[in-house]
Every structure is written in C-alpha cells, then in structure tokens.
C-alpha cells in the first residue's frame, strides 16, 4: 500500500473533489462576478455596464435596509450565540445525570431543515395568533405582546434569536472540543494554587480557547450572510421589504424582479463583506496575540 502515500496518488485522489469544488463553487463565483458588471435580465444578451450596478446599491433604499438588518442580526448573533454556545459547552463538559439528553436536545435544531425551523418559529412569534403573544395576553402582559416578526423594529432581533437557537448546539460542540483539548494538568495546577471557578474560567479556559473563539466567530459571520430560509418563511421580507436581509433581498432581485445583473452585484457584495469581516477579525485577533 506504499503507493497510496505517493504524491501522484494523493493528487489523483484529490482530483474528483477539486473538480466538483471548481465546477460548483469557483466557476459560479466568476460567472456571478461577470454578470454583476452587466444589465442582464435573464433573457437576451447581457450588455456591459461597468460598475453601474455597484453604484446603484448605494442609492437603493431597500438594499440599505437589508444591509442594516443584516448587521443588526450579525451583532445580536455574535453576542447571543458566542456567549450562549460557550456556556452550553461548559455545561456539556460537566458530568451530571441527563448530560447525554441535554447534548441531544441542544444539538437537535441544527439537523432540522431551516425552512422547517422558519415554519415552527413563524407560528410561535406570529404577532396575531402566535404562542408567545397568546401566552403574554393570557397572563395580562398585553404591553409585551409586540410585533416580533413582520414589522420594522423587532424582526432583526427575532431572526437573530431563531438563528441562535438553530445553530447553538453546533457552535457549542466546537467549544466543547476545544475544552476537551485543554490538558488536565493545567486544571490540577490551578487547584493546587487555590484558584476558584471564575479564575480558572478567565485565566485558563478562555485564553486557551482563543483559536476556538476565532473559528466560531468566523462561522457566525459567514452563517449570518447565508440566512435566507428563515426570512422567507417567517416574514417573507415584509412589510414592503422592511425585514429583508441581504441574501433574501438578493433572491428577490434576481428571481422576482428579474434584475440578474444587479442581483449578482449584491451577491458579490455579500461575498466580499463576508470575507472582509472574517479576515478582519482574524487579523485583529492574531495581531493582539503577537503583541
């Protein structure tokens, strides 16, 4: 079996995966970039218009609303999701009765199709007949029965909460893997030195999980820029596109308005924002570690 470890054999085994990746990922990105510089409408010939589509984004009120909503969801998700998944990982790392059941329950939403999650939470958060507002009205807290979805104010927060609930178990599992990788000798040394629980957490666990935090935050950033099904099923982008995120607005522009060129420009902008956000965070974090 020596031949399997040769460079030629490795290249041959990698070729099918690389070809599939190139055909379904790399090539479509270049095609989208090309059409973003055209006025293509799905029919006829695409005419080159330069950076007209990119300039139009800065004058498109609906795009700016979607951009604002996306950054609000990103901010809320980073805060809720990173803190929540880290705390869940600390709990999953404890030995207690029902630990396996807890792990199953917290990870289960991640394996449910996002469109199904959108349907479930759409009924729960519906401002008229949803479970949350119905319970609040039953117990006399009508003032708290707000327009969770479909409005202009609370929809980004609701989308962030649902997204956090959906992927909490996945990110918690990543944190748990990082915690398991910390040598037990370090915690034994902490016990000998008399360190309490909070000191162990802030001076040992969190500093040694810096790489894990980077991975999770990058995954959250890229995940938020891919949210579509939740918006489609929970709010439909309404009212009048006030609850759109960038991905859902891009879909509307391409497949409903038939402005393929402009929609591809939005898609490229989403890709660039995702890359810029991820690499900026990595660069800042690694620079702090070196200093």
CSV table of C-alpha atoms in Angstrom, one decimal:
chain,number,residue,atom,x,y,z
A,1,UNK,CA,0.0,0.0,0.0
A,2,UNK,CA,3.0,2.3,-0.2
A,3,UNK,CA,1.8,3.7,-3.5
A,4,UNK,CA,-1.1,5.4,-1.7
A,5,UNK,CA,1.3,7.7,0.1
A,6,UNK,CA,3.0,8.9,-3.0
A,7,UNK,CA,2.4,12.4,-4.3
A,8,UNK,CA,0.9,11.2,-7.5
A,9,UNK,CA,-1.6,9.0,-5.7
A,10,UNK,CA,-2.7,11.9,-3.5
A,11,UNK,CA,-3.2,14.2,-6.4
A,12,UNK,CA,-5.3,11.5,-8.2
A,13,UNK,CA,-7.5,11.0,-5.1
A,14,UNK,CA,-7.9,14.8,-4.7
A,15,UNK,CA,-8.8,15.5,-8.3
A,16,UNK,CA,-12.5,14.4,-8.2
A,17,UNK,CA,-13.1,16.6,-5.1
A,18,UNK,CA,-11.2,19.6,-6.6
A,19,UNK,CA,-13.1,19.3,-9.9
A,20,UNK,CA,-16.5,19.2,-8.1
A,21,UNK,CA,-15.4,22.2,-5.9
A,22,UNK,CA,-14.3,24.1,-9.0
A,23,UNK,CA,-17.4,23.4,-11.0
A,24,UNK,CA,-20.0,24.2,-8.3
A,25,UNK,CA,-18.1,26.9,-6.2
A,26,UNK,CA,-15.2,28.6,-8.1
A,27,UNK,CA,-16.8,28.8,-11.6
A,28,UNK,CA,-20.2,30.1,-10.3
A,29,UNK,CA,-18.3,32.9,-8.4
A,30,UNK,CA,-16.5,34.0,-11.5
A,31,UNK,CA,-19.8,33.8,-13.5
A,32,UNK,CA,-21.6,35.9,-10.9
A,33,UNK,CA,-18.7,38.5,-10.9
A,34,UNK,CA,-19.0,38.7,-14.7
A,35,UNK,CA,-22.8,39.3,-14.7
A,36,UNK,CA,-22.5,41.8,-11.9
A,37,UNK,CA,-21.0,44.2,-14.5
A,38,UNK,CA,-23.9,43.7,-16.9
A,39,UNK,CA,-27.6,44.6,-17.2
A,40,UNK,CA,-28.6,41.0,-17.8
A,41,UNK,CA,-32.3,40.4,-17.2
A,42,UNK,CA,-32.4,36.6,-17.8
A,43,UNK,CA,-33.3,37.0,-21.5
A,44,UNK,CA,-31.4,38.2,-24.4
A,45,UNK,CA,-27.8,39.4,-24.5
A,46,UNK,CA,-26.0,40.8,-21.5
A,47,UNK,CA,-24.7,44.3,-22.0
A,48,UNK,CA,-21.6,45.5,-20.1
A,49,UNK,CA,-22.4,48.5,-17.8
A,50,UNK,CA,-19.3,48.7,-15.8
A,51,UNK,CA,-19.7,49.5,-12.1
A,52,UNK,CA,-23.2,50.9,-12.6
A,53,UNK,CA,-24.8,48.1,-10.5
A,54,UNK,CA,-22.4,48.6,-7.6
A,55,UNK,CA,-23.0,52.4,-7.6
A,56,UNK,CA,-26.8,51.8,-7.7
A,57,UNK,CA,-26.6,49.8,-4.4
A,58,UNK,CA,-25.6,53.0,-2.5
A,59,UNK,CA,-28.8,54.7,-3.8
A,60,UNK,CA,-31.1,51.7,-3.3
A,61,UNK,CA,-33.1,52.3,-0.1
A,62,UNK,CA,-34.2,48.6,0.1
A,63,UNK,CA,-30.6,47.4,-0.2
A,64,UNK,CA,-29.5,49.8,2.6
A,65,UNK,CA,-32.4,48.5,4.8
A,66,UNK,CA,-31.3,44.9,4.1
A,67,UNK,CA,-27.7,45.8,4.9
A,68,UNK,CA,-28.7,47.5,8.2
A,69,UNK,CA,-30.9,44.5,9.2
A,70,UNK,CA,-28.1,42.1,8.3
A,71,UNK,CA,-25.6,43.9,10.5
A,72,UNK,CA,-28.1,44.0,13.4
A,73,UNK,CA,-28.6,40.3,13.1
A,74,UNK,CA,-24.9,39.8,12.9
A,75,UNK,CA,-24.3,41.9,16.1
A,76,UNK,CA,-27.1,40.2,18.0
A,77,UNK,CA,-25.9,36.7,16.8
A,78,UNK,CA,-22.3,37.2,17.8
A,79,UNK,CA,-23.3,38.4,21.3
A,80,UNK,CA,-26.0,35.8,21.9
A,81,UNK,CA,-24.5,32.9,20.0
A,82,UNK,CA,-20.9,33.0,21.2
A,83,UNK,CA,-21.8,33.6,24.8
A,84,UNK,CA,-24.7,31.1,24.8
A,85,UNK,CA,-22.7,28.3,23.0
A,86,UNK,CA,-19.7,28.8,25.3
A,87,UNK,CA,-21.9,28.5,28.4
A,88,UNK,CA,-23.6,25.4,26.8
A,89,UNK,CA,-20.2,23.9,26.2
A,90,UNK,CA,-19.2,24.4,29.8
A,91,UNK,CA,-22.4,22.7,30.9
A,92,UNK,CA,-22.0,19.8,28.5
A,93,UNK,CA,-18.5,19.3,29.9
A,94,UNK,CA,-19.9,18.6,33.3
A,95,UNK,CA,-20.8,15.1,34.4
A,96,UNK,CA,-24.4,15.0,35.6
A,97,UNK,CA,-27.4,12.9,35.2
A,98,UNK,CA,-29.1,13.6,31.9
A,99,UNK,CA,-26.0,15.1,30.2
A,100,UNK,CA,-26.4,12.9,27.1
A,101,UNK,CA,-30.1,14.0,26.8
A,102,UNK,CA,-29.1,17.7,27.2
A,103,UNK,CA,-26.5,17.3,24.4
A,104,UNK,CA,-29.1,15.7,22.1
A,105,UNK,CA,-31.7,18.4,22.8
A,106,UNK,CA,-29.3,21.3,22.3
A,107,UNK,CA,-27.9,19.9,19.1
A,108,UNK,CA,-31.2,18.7,17.6
A,109,UNK,CA,-32.2,22.1,16.0
A,110,UNK,CA,-29.1,22.1,13.9
A,111,UNK,CA,-30.1,19.0,12.0
A,112,UNK,CA,-33.6,20.3,11.2
A,113,UNK,CA,-34.1,22.0,7.8
A,114,UNK,CA,-34.0,25.8,8.1
A,115,UNK,CA,-37.3,26.0,6.2
A,116,UNK,CA,-39.0,23.8,8.9
A,117,UNK,CA,-37.5,26.0,11.6
A,118,UNK,CA,-38.9,29.0,9.9
A,119,UNK,CA,-42.4,27.4,9.8
A,120,UNK,CA,-42.2,26.5,13.5
A,121,UNK,CA,-41.0,29.9,14.7
A,122,UNK,CA,-43.3,31.7,12.4
A,123,UNK,CA,-46.2,30.2,14.3
A,124,UNK,CA,-44.6,30.8,17.7
A,125,UNK,CA,-43.7,34.5,17.0
A,126,UNK,CA,-46.7,35.5,14.9
A,127,UNK,CA,-47.9,38.8,16.4
A,128,UNK,CA,-51.6,37.9,15.9
A,129,UNK,CA,-52.0,34.3,16.9
A,130,UNK,CA,-48.5,33.2,17.8
A,131,UNK,CA,-47.7,31.2,21.0
A,132,UNK,CA,-45.6,33.9,22.6
A,133,UNK,CA,-48.1,36.7,22.3
A,134,UNK,CA,-51.1,34.5,23.2
A,135,UNK,CA,-49.4,33.5,26.4
A,136,UNK,CA,-48.5,37.1,27.2
A,137,UNK,CA,-52.1,38.2,26.7
A,138,UNK,CA,-53.4,35.3,28.8
A,139,UNK,CA,-51.3,36.3,31.8
A,140,UNK,CA,-52.2,40.0,31.4
A,141,UNK,CA,-49.0,41.3,29.8
A,142,UNK,CA,-50.5,42.7,26.7
A,143,UNK,CA,-48.0,45.5,26.6
A,144,UNK,CA,-45.2,42.9,25.9
A,145,UNK,CA,-47.2,41.3,23.1
A,146,UNK,CA,-45.2,43.2,20.4
A,147,UNK,CA,-44.8,42.6,16.7
A,148,UNK,CA,-42.0,40.1,16.8
A,149,UNK,CA,-41.9,39.4,13.1
A,150,UNK,CA,-43.2,41.1,10.1
A,151,UNK,CA,-42.6,44.6,11.5
A,152,UNK,CA,-39.9,47.1,11.0
A,153,UNK,CA,-38.5,47.1,14.5
A,154,UNK,CA,-38.2,43.7,16.1
A,155,UNK,CA,-37.8,41.4,13.1
A,156,UNK,CA,-33.9,41.5,13.1
A,157,UNK,CA,-33.8,40.6,16.8
A,158,UNK,CA,-36.3,37.8,16.2
A,159,UNK,CA,-34.3,36.4,13.3
A,160,UNK,CA,-31.1,36.6,15.4
A,161,UNK,CA,-32.8,34.7,18.3
A,162,UNK,CA,-34.1,31.9,15.9
A,163,UNK,CA,-30.7,31.7,14.2
A,164,UNK,CA,-29.0,31.4,17.5
A,165,UNK,CA,-31.4,28.7,18.7
A,166,UNK,CA,-30.8,26.8,15.4
A,167,UNK,CA,-27.0,26.7,15.5
A,168,UNK,CA,-26.3,26.9,19.2
A,169,UNK,CA,-25.6,23.2,19.5
A,170,UNK,CA,-23.2,23.2,16.6
A,171,UNK,CA,-21.1,26.0,18.0
A,172,UNK,CA,-21.3,24.6,21.5
A,173,UNK,CA,-19.9,21.3,20.2
A,174,UNK,CA,-16.9,23.2,18.7
A,175,UNK,CA,-16.3,24.9,22.1
A,176,UNK,CA,-16.7,21.5,23.8
A,177,UNK,CA,-14.0,20.0,21.6
A,178,UNK,CA,-11.7,22.9,22.5
A,179,UNK,CA,-12.3,22.5,26.2
A,180,UNK,CA,-11.7,18.7,26.0
A,181,UNK,CA,-8.3,19.5,24.3
A,182,UNK,CA,-7.1,21.6,27.3
A,183,UNK,CA,-4.6,19.4,29.3
A,184,UNK,CA,-6.0,18.3,32.7
A,185,UNK,CA,-2.6,19.0,34.3
A,186,UNK,CA,-3.3,22.7,33.9
A,187,UNK,CA,-6.5,22.5,35.9
A,188,UNK,CA,-4.8,20.3,38.5
A,189,UNK,CA,-2.1,23.1,38.9
A,190,UNK,CA,-4.9,25.6,39.3
A,191,UNK,CA,-6.5,23.5,42.1
A,192,UNK,CA,-3.1,23.3,43.9
A,193,UNK,CA,-2.7,27.1,43.6
A,194,UNK,CA,-6.1,27.6,45.1
A,195,UNK,CA,-7.8,29.1,42.0
A,196,UNK,CA,-11.5,29.4,42.2
A,197,UNK,CA,-14.0,28.6,39.4
A,198,UNK,CA,-14.0,32.1,37.9
A,199,UNK,CA,-10.3,32.4,38.0
A,200,UNK,CA,-10.0,29.1,36.2
A,201,UNK,CA,-12.5,30.3,33.6
A,202,UNK,CA,-11.0,33.7,32.9
A,203,UNK,CA,-7.3,32.9,33.3
A,204,UNK,CA,-7.1,29.4,31.9
A,205,UNK,CA,-10.1,28.2,29.9
A,206,UNK,CA,-10.9,31.4,27.8
A,207,UNK,CA,-7.3,32.3,27.0
A,208,UNK,CA,-6.6,28.7,25.8
A,209,UNK,CA,-9.7,28.8,23.6
A,210,UNK,CA,-8.7,31.8,21.6
A,211,UNK,CA,-8.4,29.8,18.4
A,212,UNK,CA,-11.8,28.2,19.0
A,213,UNK,CA,-13.3,31.6,19.5
A,214,UNK,CA,-11.9,32.7,16.2
A,215,UNK,CA,-13.3,29.7,14.4
A,216,UNK,CA,-16.7,30.1,15.9
A,217,UNK,CA,-17.0,33.9,15.3
A,218,UNK,CA,-15.9,33.4,11.6
A,219,UNK,CA,-18.5,30.7,11.2
A,220,UNK,CA,-21.1,33.0,12.8
A,221,UNK,CA,-20.2,35.8,10.4
A,222,UNK,CA,-20.4,33.6,7.3
A,223,UNK,CA,-23.5,31.9,8.6
A,224,UNK,CA,-25.4,35.2,9.1
A,225,UNK,CA,-24.6,36.2,5.5
A,226,UNK,CA,-26.2,33.0,4.3
A,227,UNK,CA,-29.6,33.3,6.2
A,228,UNK,CA,-32.4,33.0,3.7
A,229,UNK,CA,-34.9,30.3,4.6
A,230,UNK,CA,-35.7,31.9,8.0
A,231,UNK,CA,-36.6,35.3,6.4
A,232,UNK,CA,-38.5,33.7,3.6
A,233,UNK,CA,-40.7,31.6,5.9
A,234,UNK,CA,-41.0,33.9,8.9
A,235,UNK,CA,-41.5,37.3,7.4
A,236,UNK,CA,-41.3,37.0,3.6
A,237,UNK,CA,-39.2,40.1,3.8
A,238,UNK,CA,-42.3,42.2,4.7
A,239,UNK,CA,-43.8,44.5,5.2
A,240,UNK,CA,-42.7,46.1,2.0
A,241,UNK,CA,-39.2,44.6,2.3
A,242,UNK,CA,-38.6,46.2,5.7
A,243,UNK,CA,-37.4,42.9,7.2
A,244,UNK,CA,-35.2,41.8,4.3
A,245,UNK,CA,-31.6,40.6,4.9
A,246,UNK,CA,-29.0,40.8,2.1
A,247,UNK,CA,-29.4,37.2,1.0
A,248,UNK,CA,-33.2,37.4,0.8
A,249,UNK,CA,-33.1,40.7,-1.0
A,250,UNK,CA,-30.6,39.4,-3.5
A,251,UNK,CA,-33.0,36.4,-4.1
A,252,UNK,CA,-35.9,38.8,-4.6
A,253,UNK,CA,-33.9,41.0,-7.0
A,254,UNK,CA,-32.8,38.1,-9.2
A,255,UNK,CA,-35.8,35.8,-9.2
A,256,UNK,CA,-38.7,38.2,-8.7
A,257,UNK,CA,-37.6,41.5,-10.2
A,258,UNK,CA,-35.6,39.7,-12.9
A,259,UNK,CA,-32.6,42.0,-12.5
A,260,UNK,CA,-29.9,39.4,-12.7
A,261,UNK,CA,-27.0,41.8,-13.2
A,262,UNK,CA,-28.0,43.9,-10.2
A,263,UNK,CA,-28.7,40.7,-8.1
A,264,UNK,CA,-25.3,39.3,-9.0
A,265,UNK,CA,-23.7,42.6,-7.8
A,266,UNK,CA,-25.5,42.2,-4.5
A,267,UNK,CA,-24.3,38.6,-4.3
A,268,UNK,CA,-20.7,39.7,-4.9
A,269,UNK,CA,-21.1,42.4,-2.2
A,270,UNK,CA,-22.3,39.7,0.2
A,271,UNK,CA,-19.3,37.6,-0.6
A,272,UNK,CA,-16.9,40.5,-0.1
A,273,UNK,CA,-18.5,41.6,3.1
A,274,UNK,CA,-18.3,38.0,4.5
A,275,UNK,CA,-14.6,37.6,3.5
A,276,UNK,CA,-13.8,41.1,4.8
A,277,UNK,CA,-15.5,40.6,8.1
A,278,UNK,CA,-13.9,37.2,8.7
A,279,UNK,CA,-10.4,38.1,7.7
A,280,UNK,CA,-10.5,41.4,9.6
A,281,UNK,CA,-11.4,39.7,12.8
A,282,UNK,CA,-8.7,37.0,12.3
A,283,UNK,CA,-6.1,39.7,11.5
A,284,UNK,CA,-7.0,41.8,14.6
A,285,UNK,CA,-7.1,38.8,16.8
A,286,UNK,CA,-3.8,37.4,15.7
A,287,UNK,CA,-2.2,40.8,15.9
A,288,UNK,CA,-3.3,41.1,19.6
A,289,UNK,CA,-1.8,37.6,20.3
A,290,UNK,CA,1.6,38.7,18.9
A,291,UNK,CA,1.7,41.9,20.8
